[in-house]
């Protein structure tokens, strides 16, 4: 989507340059206003465009990874506020949202304050942040945490409601850690047989809208005893059957992990040659 936007701007810029060339090639008093308009258009399309990841709702009520334009500002607090405002339904920033996606935070929510220091951001909302249906309570927290931590410098998030740290969701009664990060999970699915030895991992599925692909992260919780965690994830990515029919796995179903090696927090994966089967 952003790629199409960039191509469109390039075409507009070239067209404007050509029109401006014709204006100066054939001088005429009536062309003066037209030339001024072309110059204004050129100034517009030459502005720097900066984008940032954001997690918005798709048509299937899943939080999806996409991108929006933000002002070209190095101030982390300003960027964070812009992204959060885009998540608010009916905000003035909704025009940034790509077609097929929508915000999730209630429209009467206000951001009272934002404070960033040492990889930690504190955001204070008014009391309407969680004024939603029960099934959306946790998704709002997930969207906020994953969107803010998409800013490179931000690693942890503390959410306040009118000055008090949000420690429990009012409807679901889910307890929240005071400091949140991506370990909190997103689009959670539970495949547990017991409450012991619980392990979580996040898989990014692919979906399509308006002939454009986008990713949907899903955090799954399983009982990890006697399971090879790496193989579990690879098998999940290469299976043809997912828990939702509208999600597609990224790898071909015939892709197999032959072996792997973990060295210094890096992993080397050895696949069969079908890993490249979908590359065109």
XYZ file of N, CA and C in Angstrom:
840
model
N 0.816 -1.205 0.000
C 0.000 0.000 0.000
C 0.845 1.248 0.000
N 1.856 1.244 0.853
C 2.761 2.399 0.900
C 3.593 2.482 -0.366
N 3.874 1.291 -0.948
C 4.638 1.279 -2.184
C 3.846 1.964 -3.296
N 2.519 1.648 -3.360
C 1.673 2.285 -4.361
C 1.627 3.786 -4.150
N 1.580 4.199 -2.884
C 1.534 5.621 -2.550
C 2.787 6.316 -3.053
N 3.944 5.659 -2.862
C 5.212 6.251 -3.298
C 5.258 6.380 -4.810
N 4.794 5.329 -5.530
C 4.789 5.361 -6.988
C 3.884 6.482 -7.483
N 2.728 6.624 -6.842
C 1.792 7.674 -7.218
C 2.430 9.046 -7.069
N 3.163 9.247 -5.956
C 3.797 10.543 -5.727
C 4.882 10.822 -6.763
N 5.603 9.778 -7.160
C 6.647 9.950 -8.185
C 6.012 10.374 -9.501
N 4.880 9.717 -9.861
C 4.180 10.053 -11.101
C 3.684 11.493 -11.057
N 3.112 11.889 -9.908
C 2.630 13.262 -9.753
C 3.778 14.253 -9.917
N 4.911 13.934 -9.311
C 6.061 14.836 -9.373
C 6.555 15.000 -10.804
N 6.652 13.878 -11.550
C 7.124 13.932 -12.940
C 6.153 14.737 -13.795
N 4.840 14.484 -13.591
C 3.831 15.222 -14.354
C 3.902 16.711 -14.071
N 4.099 17.044 -12.796
C 4.180 18.453 -12.416
C 5.403 19.128 -13.035
N 6.525 18.418 -13.042
C 7.743 18.965 -13.641
C 7.560 19.218 -15.137
N 6.910 18.261 -15.810
C 6.669 18.414 -17.247
C 5.757 19.608 -17.526
N 4.707 19.745 -16.702
C 3.780 20.874 -16.879
C 4.495 22.197 -16.645
N 5.339 22.225 -15.622
C 6.083 23.446 -15.325
C 7.025 23.805 -16.465
N 7.612 22.786 -17.092
C 8.499 23.007 -18.232
C 7.731 23.658 -19.381
N 6.511 23.166 -19.644
C 5.705 23.734 -20.724
C 5.330 25.186 -20.442
N 5.065 25.480 -19.172
C 4.696 26.853 -18.799
C 5.805 27.822 -19.144
N 7.033 27.456 -18.827
C 8.167 28.353 -19.093
C 8.599 28.312 -20.555
N 8.290 27.213 -21.240
C 8.644 27.110 -22.652
C 7.743 28.016 -23.500
N 6.476 28.146 -23.091
C 5.523 28.978 -23.828
C 5.025 30.057 -22.877
N 5.732 31.172 -22.761
C 5.354 32.238 -21.824
C 3.986 32.810 -22.155
N 3.201 33.050 -21.143
C 1.888 33.640 -21.322
C 1.425 34.167 -19.984
N 0.847 35.356 -19.953
C 0.433 35.947 -18.686
C -0.605 35.094 -17.979
N -1.452 34.399 -18.760
C -2.509 33.596 -18.152
C -1.961 32.348 -17.471
N -0.700 32.061 -17.735
C -0.103 30.854 -17.153
C 0.483 31.077 -15.771
N 0.508 32.316 -15.302
C 1.181 32.611 -14.044
C 0.548 31.884 -12.858
N -0.794 31.931 -12.775
C -1.465 31.244 -11.666
C -1.252 29.745 -11.737
N -1.296 29.220 -12.971
C -1.087 27.785 -13.149
C 0.310 27.377 -12.689
N 1.301 28.202 -13.031
C 2.677 27.909 -12.632
C 2.820 27.898 -11.113
N 2.148 28.846 -10.449
C 2.202 28.897 -8.991
C 1.619 27.628 -8.377
N 0.513 27.146 -8.957
C -0.116 25.925 -8.447
C 0.803 24.721 -8.619
N 1.482 24.661 -9.769
C 2.404 23.558 -10.018
C 3.547 23.575 -9.024
N 4.077 24.775 -8.731
C 5.158 24.899 -7.759
C 4.720 24.407 -6.388
N 3.475 24.746 -6.015
C 2.967 24.290 -4.730
C 2.874 22.779 -4.687
N 2.447 22.190 -5.811
C 2.340 20.737 -5.877
C 3.717 20.089 -5.758
N 4.706 20.705 -6.379
C 6.063 20.180 -6.301
C 6.585 20.231 -4.878
N 6.306 21.321 -4.188
C 6.736 21.442 -2.792
C 6.121 20.331 -1.961
N 4.830 20.011 -2.250
C 4.129 18.976 -1.485
C 4.757 17.597 -1.704
N 4.964 17.225 -2.970
C 5.437 15.875 -3.242
C 6.902 15.693 -2.872
N 7.640 16.772 -2.684
C 9.046 16.640 -2.330
C 9.268 16.486 -0.829
N 8.215 16.616 -0.049
C 8.376 16.483 1.388
C 8.813 15.061 1.741
N 9.644 14.944 2.756
C 10.089 13.625 3.208
C 8.899 12.848 3.774
N 8.860 11.563 3.484
C 7.808 10.699 3.991
C 8.433 9.679 4.925
N 7.987 9.679 6.170
C 8.476 8.730 7.159
C 7.323 7.831 7.576
N 7.578 6.531 7.646
C 6.541 5.592 8.053
C 6.969 4.838 9.304
N 5.986 4.294 9.994
C 6.258 3.493 11.189
C 5.248 2.358 11.256
N 5.686 1.220 11.785
C 4.785 0.092 11.957
C 3.688 0.438 12.954
N 2.528 -0.158 12.738
C 1.397 0.018 13.645
C 0.559 -1.254 13.582
N -0.135 -1.562 14.666
C -0.957 -2.770 14.714
C -2.427 -2.360 14.797
N -3.120 -2.549 13.664
C -4.512 -2.138 13.519
C -5.414 -3.359 13.363
N -6.714 -3.164 13.536
C -7.672 -4.250 13.368
C -7.964 -4.465 11.887
N -8.021 -5.735 11.455
C -8.436 -6.015 10.085
C -9.914 -6.415 10.087
N -10.420 -6.818 8.954
C -11.854 -7.119 8.837
C -12.257 -8.350 9.639
N -11.279 -9.170 10.033
C -11.567 -10.374 10.815
C -11.337 -10.170 12.310
N -11.225 -8.890 12.717
C -10.993 -8.539 14.122
C -9.685 -9.113 14.674
N -8.697 -9.188 13.807
C -7.350 -9.585 14.211
C -6.448 -8.358 14.146
N -5.530 -8.241 15.103
C -4.551 -7.161 15.051
C -3.499 -7.492 14.004
N -3.308 -6.583 13.078
C -2.436 -6.842 11.940
C -1.316 -5.814 11.870
N -0.180 -6.262 11.375
C 0.978 -5.390 11.193
C 0.868 -4.659 9.871
N 0.817 -3.338 9.928
C 0.845 -2.519 8.725
C 1.661 -1.263 9.036
N 1.650 -0.295 8.145
C 2.442 0.925 8.345
C 1.604 2.155 8.069
N 1.947 3.247 8.749
C 1.289 4.529 8.502
C 2.355 5.621 8.410
N 1.982 6.715 7.783
C 2.893 7.855 7.665
C 2.886 8.638 8.975
N 4.064 9.012 9.442
C 4.200 9.861 10.620
C 5.030 11.072 10.240
N 4.936 12.129 11.032
C 5.715 13.330 10.737
C 7.201 13.013 10.865
N 8.007 13.674 10.081
C 9.445 13.422 10.078
C 10.083 14.106 11.288
N 9.862 13.502 12.449
C 10.323 14.114 13.698
C 11.066 13.064 14.503
N 12.220 13.409 15.036
C 13.022 12.438 15.778
C 12.589 12.341 17.239
N 11.608 13.129 17.638
C 11.122 13.101 19.011
C 10.267 11.851 19.225
N 10.710 10.958 20.096
C 10.035 9.684 20.321
C 8.641 9.886 20.881
N 8.489 10.833 21.785
C 7.183 11.065 22.404
C 6.165 11.548 21.374
N 6.598 12.398 20.443
C 5.699 12.892 19.404
C 5.275 11.753 18.480
N 6.245 10.926 18.075
C 5.933 9.787 17.214
C 4.988 8.821 17.909
N 5.247 8.547 19.181
C 4.388 7.641 19.952
C 2.964 8.174 20.025
N 2.820 9.474 20.252
C 1.487 10.071 20.343
C 0.760 9.987 19.007
N 1.463 10.229 17.915
C 0.854 10.124 16.590
C 0.323 8.720 16.340
N 1.110 7.713 16.695
C 0.689 6.331 16.475
C -0.514 5.983 17.337
N -0.493 6.395 18.594
C -1.619 6.118 19.486
C -2.886 6.816 19.009
N -2.750 8.042 18.521
C -3.919 8.766 18.014
C -4.499 8.067 16.785
N -3.642 7.434 16.000
C -4.125 6.686 14.839
C -4.933 5.465 15.279
N -4.617 4.907 16.440
C -5.365 3.763 16.967
C -6.735 4.157 17.496
N -6.948 5.453 17.751
C -8.216 5.914 18.318
C -9.273 6.046 17.222
N -10.398 5.405 17.430
C -11.493 5.442 16.458
C -12.021 6.871 16.319
N -12.166 7.318 15.063
C -12.734 8.636 14.811
C -11.801 9.796 15.057
N -10.513 9.511 15.275
C -9.560 10.596 15.498
C -9.223 11.288 14.185
N -8.597 12.433 14.282
C -8.189 13.150 13.079
C -7.107 12.447 12.296
N -6.531 11.393 12.889
C -5.443 10.662 12.229
C -5.945 9.461 11.450
N -7.257 9.239 11.426
C -7.792 8.054 10.752
C -7.540 8.062 9.255
N -7.308 9.259 8.674
C -7.041 9.324 7.239
C -5.705 8.691 6.872
N -4.879 8.404 7.861
C -3.595 7.744 7.602
C -3.755 6.237 7.440
N -4.855 5.693 7.928
C -5.027 4.243 8.002
C -5.251 3.654 6.611
N -4.501 2.612 6.234
C -4.700 1.963 4.933
C -6.095 1.354 4.829
N -6.598 1.259 3.620
C -7.916 0.678 3.375
C -7.971 -0.755 3.891
N -9.062 -1.089 4.573
C -9.237 -2.444 5.087
C -8.871 -2.608 6.541
N -8.334 -1.548 7.169
C -7.945 -1.608 8.576
C -8.682 -0.522 9.352
N -8.673 -0.639 10.667
C -9.330 0.362 11.510
C -8.673 0.405 12.877
N -8.899 1.502 13.589
C -8.395 1.632 14.944
C -9.208 0.789 15.908
N -8.753 0.722 17.164
C -9.417 -0.115 18.147
C -9.722 0.627 19.441
N -9.002 1.711 19.724
C -9.207 2.453 20.975
C -10.478 3.293 20.867
N -11.337 3.306 21.909
C -12.602 4.057 21.863
C -12.426 5.526 21.505
N -13.413 6.074 20.820
C -13.316 7.428 20.265
C -13.210 8.525 21.325
N -13.746 8.286 22.520
C -13.690 9.326 23.561
C -12.444 9.223 24.438
N -11.494 8.416 24.012
C -10.232 8.287 24.742
C -9.329 9.483 24.479
N -8.693 9.958 25.523
C -7.723 11.053 25.388
C -6.381 10.627 25.975
N -5.315 11.099 25.346
C -3.971 10.859 25.863
C -3.612 12.052 26.748
N -3.552 11.821 28.037
C -3.299 12.914 28.985
C -1.828 13.321 28.963
N -0.943 12.325 28.945
C 0.496 12.637 28.932
C 1.285 11.441 28.428
N 2.482 11.732 27.927
C 3.430 10.699 27.479
C 4.814 11.089 27.981
N 5.516 10.120 28.533
C 6.868 10.375 29.033
C 7.779 9.213 28.636
N 8.886 9.535 27.971
C 9.847 8.504 27.540
C 11.206 8.732 28.188
N 11.808 7.642 28.679
C 13.161 7.719 29.229
C 13.748 6.313 29.316
N 14.976 6.169 28.818
C 15.737 4.919 28.958
C 14.949 3.704 28.490
N 14.464 3.744 27.260
C 13.763 2.623 26.617
C 12.397 2.303 27.218
N 11.935 3.124 28.143
C 10.633 2.932 28.779
C 9.722 4.114 28.470
N 8.490 3.827 28.042
C 7.535 4.887 27.785
C 6.332 4.730 28.708
N 5.904 5.841 29.296
C 4.745 5.857 30.181
C 3.646 6.672 29.502
N 2.472 6.068 29.382
C 1.359 6.743 28.719
C 0.169 6.800 29.674
N -0.352 7.991 29.863
C -1.484 8.210 30.761
C -2.729 8.535 29.939
N -3.732 7.656 29.995
C -4.987 7.838 29.266
C -6.096 8.288 30.221
N -7.180 8.808 29.650
C -8.345 9.066 30.486
C -9.114 7.766 30.718
N -10.193 7.830 31.477
C -10.883 6.625 31.941
C -11.625 5.866 30.841
N -11.723 6.437 29.647
C -12.495 5.799 28.582
C -11.685 4.805 27.733
N -10.418 4.616 28.071
C -9.565 3.728 27.273
C -10.184 2.350 27.103
N -10.760 1.796 28.155
C -11.282 0.432 28.114
C -12.812 0.400 28.108
N -13.415 1.466 27.601
C -14.871 1.539 27.501
C -15.322 0.831 26.214
N -15.137 -0.497 26.207
C -15.406 -1.303 25.012
C -16.071 -2.618 25.426
N -16.455 -3.414 24.426
C -16.967 -4.748 24.701
C -15.861 -5.606 25.318
N -16.272 -6.574 26.096
C -15.337 -7.412 26.844
C -14.268 -8.039 25.960
N -14.655 -8.486 24.767
C -13.708 -9.207 23.901
C -12.609 -8.307 23.335
N -12.765 -6.988 23.455
C -11.755 -6.084 22.917
C -10.793 -5.537 23.975
N -11.084 -5.790 25.238
C -10.251 -5.238 26.314
C -8.779 -5.584 26.144
N -8.490 -6.865 26.037
C -7.094 -7.290 25.959
C -6.455 -6.894 24.644
N -7.243 -6.884 23.571
C -6.701 -6.502 22.266
C -6.230 -5.045 22.261
N -6.904 -4.180 23.017
C -6.464 -2.787 23.108
C -5.067 -2.716 23.720
N -4.853 -3.472 24.787
C -3.533 -3.484 25.430
C -2.483 -4.030 24.467
N -2.818 -5.102 23.762
C -1.890 -5.693 22.798
C -1.528 -4.689 21.705
N -2.531 -3.991 21.175
C -2.288 -3.018 20.108
C -1.384 -1.888 20.579
N -1.619 -1.406 21.795
C -0.801 -0.324 22.348
C 0.644 -0.779 22.539
N 0.826 -1.941 23.158
C 2.178 -2.429 23.471
C 2.961 -2.721 22.193
N 2.350 -3.428 21.257
C 3.073 -3.797 20.034
C 3.327 -2.585 19.138
N 2.399 -1.647 19.119
C 2.607 -0.443 18.307
C 3.731 0.417 18.882
N 3.706 0.654 20.189
C 4.745 1.492 20.800
C 6.123 0.833 20.719
N 6.195 -0.470 20.911
C 7.500 -1.152 20.848
C 7.971 -1.363 19.415
N 7.175 -0.951 18.440
C 7.656 -0.949 17.056
C 8.598 0.224 16.818
N 8.548 1.219 17.716
C 9.545 2.294 17.691
C 10.829 1.721 18.275
N 11.908 1.796 17.535
C 13.140 1.079 17.869
C 13.617 1.311 19.297
N 13.517 2.524 19.776
C 14.077 2.847 21.088
C 13.217 2.335 22.250
N 11.960 2.064 21.998
C 11.042 1.672 23.079
C 11.042 0.155 23.267
N 11.337 -0.280 24.476
C 11.354 -1.709 24.802
C 10.245 -2.089 25.776
N 9.830 -1.138 26.619
C 8.827 -1.430 27.646
C 7.801 -0.300 27.728
N 6.594 -0.673 28.198
C 5.479 0.276 28.249
C 4.792 0.176 29.609
N 4.459 1.330 30.185
C 3.602 1.377 31.374
C 2.359 2.177 31.007
N 1.193 1.590 31.237
C -0.073 2.242 30.911
C -0.731 2.745 32.198
N -1.105 4.005 32.188
C -1.790 4.624 33.323
C -3.217 4.985 32.909
N -4.128 4.909 33.859
C -5.477 5.434 33.666
C -5.678 6.566 34.668
N -5.674 7.783 34.166
C -5.823 8.985 34.978
C -4.913 8.973 36.208
N -3.644 8.643 35.945
C -2.616 8.725 36.973
C -2.307 7.448 37.709
N -3.152 6.425 37.566
C -2.923 5.150 38.250
C -2.490 4.081 37.248
N -1.484 3.287 37.621
C -1.028 2.216 36.744
C -2.153 1.209 36.518
N -2.381 0.850 35.270
C -3.404 -0.139 34.937
C -2.879 -1.526 35.317
N -3.469 -2.125 36.326
C -2.992 -3.418 36.830
C -3.987 -4.549 36.602
N -5.242 -4.215 36.266
C -6.251 -5.250 36.009
C -7.269 -4.722 35.009
N -7.650 -5.585 34.061
C -8.678 -5.215 33.097
C -10.041 -5.343 33.773
N -10.864 -4.305 33.724
C -12.089 -4.266 34.531
C -13.128 -5.333 34.211
N -13.246 -5.745 32.952
C -14.288 -6.705 32.589
C -13.802 -8.155 32.622
N -12.648 -8.412 32.028
C -12.128 -9.779 32.002
C -11.414 -10.157 33.295
N -11.098 -9.149 34.123
C -10.390 -9.363 35.395
C -8.980 -9.917 35.207
N -8.424 -9.718 34.023
C -7.061 -10.181 33.748
C -6.071 -9.250 34.430
N -5.149 -9.829 35.211
C -4.102 -9.044 35.864
C -3.006 -8.699 34.871
N -2.527 -7.475 34.922
C -1.471 -7.023 34.028
C -0.199 -6.741 34.815
N 0.959 -7.103 34.253
C 2.214 -6.658 34.885
C 2.315 -5.150 34.786
N 2.949 -4.527 35.755
C 3.031 -3.060 35.735
C 3.801 -2.561 34.522
N 4.817 -3.329 34.104
C 5.595 -2.980 32.916
C 5.336 -4.014 31.832
N 4.940 -3.548 30.668
C 4.548 -4.436 29.579
C 5.577 -4.411 28.455
N 5.772 -5.557 27.814
C 6.583 -5.629 26.601
C 5.959 -6.684 25.693
N 6.660 -7.083 24.641
C 6.069 -7.997 23.665
C 5.884 -9.426 24.198
N 6.441 -9.698 25.349
C 6.165 -10.991 25.972
C 4.697 -11.113 26.365
N 4.012 -9.991 26.403
C 2.589 -10.001 26.750
C 1.764 -10.755 25.704
N 2.269 -10.792 24.459
C 1.582 -11.533 23.407
C 0.565 -10.699 22.651
N 0.054 -11.290 21.551
C -0.895 -10.598 20.685
C -1.745 -11.630 19.958
N -3.016 -11.331 19.750
C -3.944 -12.287 19.118
C -3.806 -13.671 19.755
N -3.869 -13.740 21.040
C -3.526 -14.948 21.798
C -4.435 -16.132 21.490
N -3.781 -17.315 21.405
C -4.485 -18.576 21.266
C -3.869 -19.574 22.241
N -4.737 -20.315 22.931
C -4.266 -21.240 23.956
C -4.515 -22.679 23.517
N -3.447 -23.465 23.501
C -3.534 -24.879 23.151
C -2.904 -25.678 24.293
N -3.518 -25.576 25.448
C -2.950 -26.141 26.679
C -3.704 -27.385 27.116
N -2.946 -28.325 27.632
C -3.547 -29.508 28.247
C -3.413 -29.471 29.761
N -2.562 -28.578 30.255
C -2.405 -28.394 31.702
C -1.881 -26.989 31.960
N -1.811 -26.610 33.220
C -1.306 -25.294 33.590
C 0.164 -25.341 33.963
N 0.817 -26.456 33.694
C 2.245 -26.629 34.000
C 3.079 -26.529 32.729
N 4.315 -26.059 32.895
C 5.275 -26.007 31.775
C 4.679 -25.315 30.545
N 4.209 -24.112 30.740
C 3.603 -23.367 29.640
C 4.684 -22.598 28.880
N 4.646 -22.712 27.579
C 5.604 -22.048 26.700
C 4.821 -21.256 25.650
N 5.320 -20.092 25.287
C 4.643 -19.280 24.270
C 5.587 -18.939 23.130
N 5.022 -18.773 21.951
C 5.793 -18.325 20.788
C 4.836 -17.559 19.879
N 5.389 -16.659 19.079
C 4.572 -15.835 18.185
C 4.906 -16.156 16.737
N 3.878 -16.488 15.977
C 4.005 -16.809 14.561
C 3.336 -15.705 13.747
N 4.007 -15.284 12.678
C 3.423 -14.264 11.796
C 2.822 -14.962 10.584
N 1.473 -14.938 10.502
C 0.778 -15.467 9.341
C 0.623 -14.360 8.304
N 0.293 -14.766 7.097
C 0.130 -13.783 6.026
C -1.333 -13.759 5.596
N -1.828 -12.581 5.285
C -3.175 -12.431 4.752
C -3.120 -11.434 3.608
N -4.241 -11.255 2.926
C -4.243 -10.413 1.736
C -5.475 -9.530 1.717
N -5.271 -8.270 1.349
C -6.391 -7.355 1.176
C -6.055 -6.382 0.053
N -6.986 -6.200 -0.856
C -6.776 -5.303 -2.008
C -5.495 -5.662 -2.757
N -5.259 -6.957 -2.920
C -4.077 -7.470 -3.633
C -2.757 -7.106 -2.955
N -2.804 -6.769 -1.689
C -1.599 -6.474 -0.920
C -1.518 -7.432 0.263
N -0.330 -7.963 0.515
C -0.135 -8.885 1.632
C 0.198 -8.115 2.907
N -0.252 -8.639 4.020
C 0.116 -8.084 5.313
C 0.226 -9.236 6.307
N 0.791 -8.947 7.481
C 1.080 -10.002 8.442
C 0.223 -9.895 9.695
N -0.153 -11.060 10.217
C -0.934 -11.146 11.446
C -0.144 -11.980 12.456
N 0.355 -11.356 13.518
C 1.075 -12.117 14.544
C 0.093 -12.824 15.478
N 0.384 -14.058 15.790
C -0.451 -14.831 16.709
C 0.454 -15.461 17.762
N 0.201 -15.136 19.021
C 0.964 -15.738 20.117
C 0.229 -16.976 20.605
N 0.911 -18.109 20.557
C 0.297 -19.375 20.965
C 0.929 -19.857 22.267
N 0.098 -20.412 23.090
C 0.538 -20.945 24.380
C 0.336 -22.458 24.376
N 1.421 -23.186 24.614
C 1.379 -24.644 24.608
C 2.099 -25.170 25.843
N 1.923 -26.461 26.108
C 2.710 -27.130 27.142
C 4.009 -27.596 26.510
N 5.114 -27.060 26.999
C 6.385 -27.221 26.298
C 7.152 -28.486 26.638
N 6.683 -29.282 27.577
C 7.429 -30.458 27.999
C 7.635 -31.420 26.827
N 8.893 -31.866 26.694
C 9.293 -32.841 25.679
C 8.976 -32.383 24.258
N 8.953 -31.088 24.021
C 8.735 -30.571 22.679
C 9.935 -29.738 22.249
N 10.340 -29.917 21.019
C 11.408 -29.112 20.447
C 10.790 -27.799 19.981
N 11.109 -26.715 20.685
C 10.437 -25.441 20.441
C 10.673 -24.930 19.025
N 11.890 -25.077 18.508
C 12.190 -24.593 17.164
C 11.372 -25.356 16.125
N 11.318 -26.672 16.251
C 10.565 -27.471 15.287
C 9.066 -27.205 15.374
N 8.598 -26.923 16.578
C 7.175 -26.586 16.738
C 6.831 -25.360 15.914
N 7.688 -24.342 15.973
C 7.432 -23.098 15.244
C 7.515 -23.320 13.735
N 8.541 -24.031 13.269
C 8.691 -24.287 11.831
C 7.522 -25.118 11.314
N 7.118 -26.122 12.059
C 5.968 -26.929 11.649
C 4.711 -26.076 11.564
N 4.591 -25.140 12.484
C 3.433 -24.243 12.483
C 3.422 -23.382 11.224
N 4.587 -22.905 10.828
C 4.690 -22.039 9.654
C 4.451 -22.795 8.343
N 4.750 -24.081 8.318
C 4.666 -24.828 7.068
C 3.436 -25.719 6.975
N 2.558 -25.654 7.968
C 1.344 -26.454 7.900
C 0.317 -25.799 6.994
N -0.497 -26.593 6.333
C -1.525 -26.054 5.442
C -2.811 -25.760 6.188
N -2.884 -26.190 7.455
C -4.099 -25.996 8.239
C -3.786 -25.082 9.407
N -4.498 -23.981 9.512
C -4.333 -23.079 10.638
C -5.630 -23.058 11.429
N -5.577 -22.458 12.610
C -6.764 -22.442 13.453
C -7.861 -21.566 12.885
N -7.517 -20.715 11.914
C -8.502 -19.873 11.252
C -8.337 -20.043 9.748
N -9.442 -20.231 9.043
C -9.351 -20.448 7.597
C -8.890 -19.208 6.850
N -8.997 -18.021 7.477
C -8.595 -16.800 6.785
C -7.128 -16.460 6.978
N -6.360 -17.328 7.641
C -4.934 -17.108 7.818
C -4.153 -18.123 6.989
N -3.100 -17.635 6.372
C -2.270 -18.514 5.553
C -0.874 -18.622 6.159
N -0.321 -19.829 6.120
C 1.052 -20.003 6.554
C 1.981 -19.484 5.476
N 3.141 -19.015 5.901
C 4.048 -18.364 4.967
C 4.855 -19.372 4.145
N 5.165 -20.519 4.731
C 6.000 -21.503 4.047
C 5.155 -22.518 3.292
N 5.724 -23.079 2.233
C 5.102 -24.167 1.499
C 4.922 -25.372 2.419
N 3.835 -26.109 2.210
C 3.547 -27.243 3.100
C 4.600 -28.345 3.028
N 5.388 -28.378 1.960
C 6.412 -29.415 1.803
C 7.784 -29.010 2.336
N 7.870 -27.794 2.854
C 9.133 -27.336 3.430
C 9.416 -28.113 4.711
N 10.643 -28.617 4.835
C 11.033 -29.376 6.018
C 12.311 -28.787 6.627
N 12.321 -28.725 7.941
C 13.536 -28.317 8.642
C 14.401 -29.547 8.856
N 15.578 -29.562 8.233
C 16.458 -30.725 8.323
C 17.218 -30.755 9.645
N 17.766 -29.612 10.023
C 18.430 -29.496 11.318
C 18.654 -28.013 11.621
N 19.077 -27.722 12.822
C 19.341 -26.340 13.202
C 20.427 -26.310 14.273
N 21.007 -25.111 14.454
C 22.068 -24.939 15.443
C 21.941 -23.548 16.062
N 22.011 -23.474 17.381
C 21.935 -22.196 18.085
C 23.316 -21.840 18.627
N 23.842 -20.699 18.177
C 25.172 -20.248 18.594
C 25.095 -18.770 18.960
N 25.452 -18.443 20.196
C 25.508 -17.043 20.639
C 24.215 -16.286 20.319
N 23.089 -16.849 20.737
C 21.771 -16.232 20.556
C 21.372 -16.060 19.100
N 22.062 -16.758 18.203
C 21.690 -16.770 16.799
C 21.379 -18.201 16.395
N 20.437 -18.359 15.484
C 20.027 -19.692 15.077
C 20.274 -19.887 13.583
N 20.880 -21.011 13.234
C 21.133 -21.368 11.841
C 20.188 -22.503 11.476
N 19.332 -22.262 10.474
C 18.321 -23.229 10.069
C 18.705 -23.855 8.738
N 18.604 -25.161 8.658
C 18.918 -25.885 7.435
C 17.643 -26.545 6.907
N 17.115 -26.014 5.770
C 15.870 -26.520 5.194
C 16.152 -27.378 3.961
N 15.151 -28.117 3.527
C 15.255 -28.775 2.230
C 15.091 -27.724 1.131
N 15.311 -28.119 -0.122
C 15.341 -27.111 -1.200
C 13.983 -26.530 -1.537
N 12.914 -27.034 -0.946
C 11.577 -26.477 -1.196
C 11.339 -25.167 -0.463
N 12.306 -24.725 0.340
C 12.184 -23.431 1.015
C 12.046 -22.311 -0.013
N 12.572 -22.529 -1.224
C 12.527 -21.512 -2.274
C 11.425 -21.755 -3.284
N 10.523 -22.689 -3.005
C 9.549 -23.109 -4.002
C 8.545 -22.028 -4.384
N 8.281 -21.073 -3.473
C 7.283 -20.033 -3.767
C 7.889 -18.734 -4.259
N 9.222 -18.708 -4.421
C 9.878 -17.476 -4.890
C 9.784 -17.399 -6.399
N 9.301 -16.254 -6.883
C 9.146 -16.094 -8.342
C 10.024 -14.957 -8.830
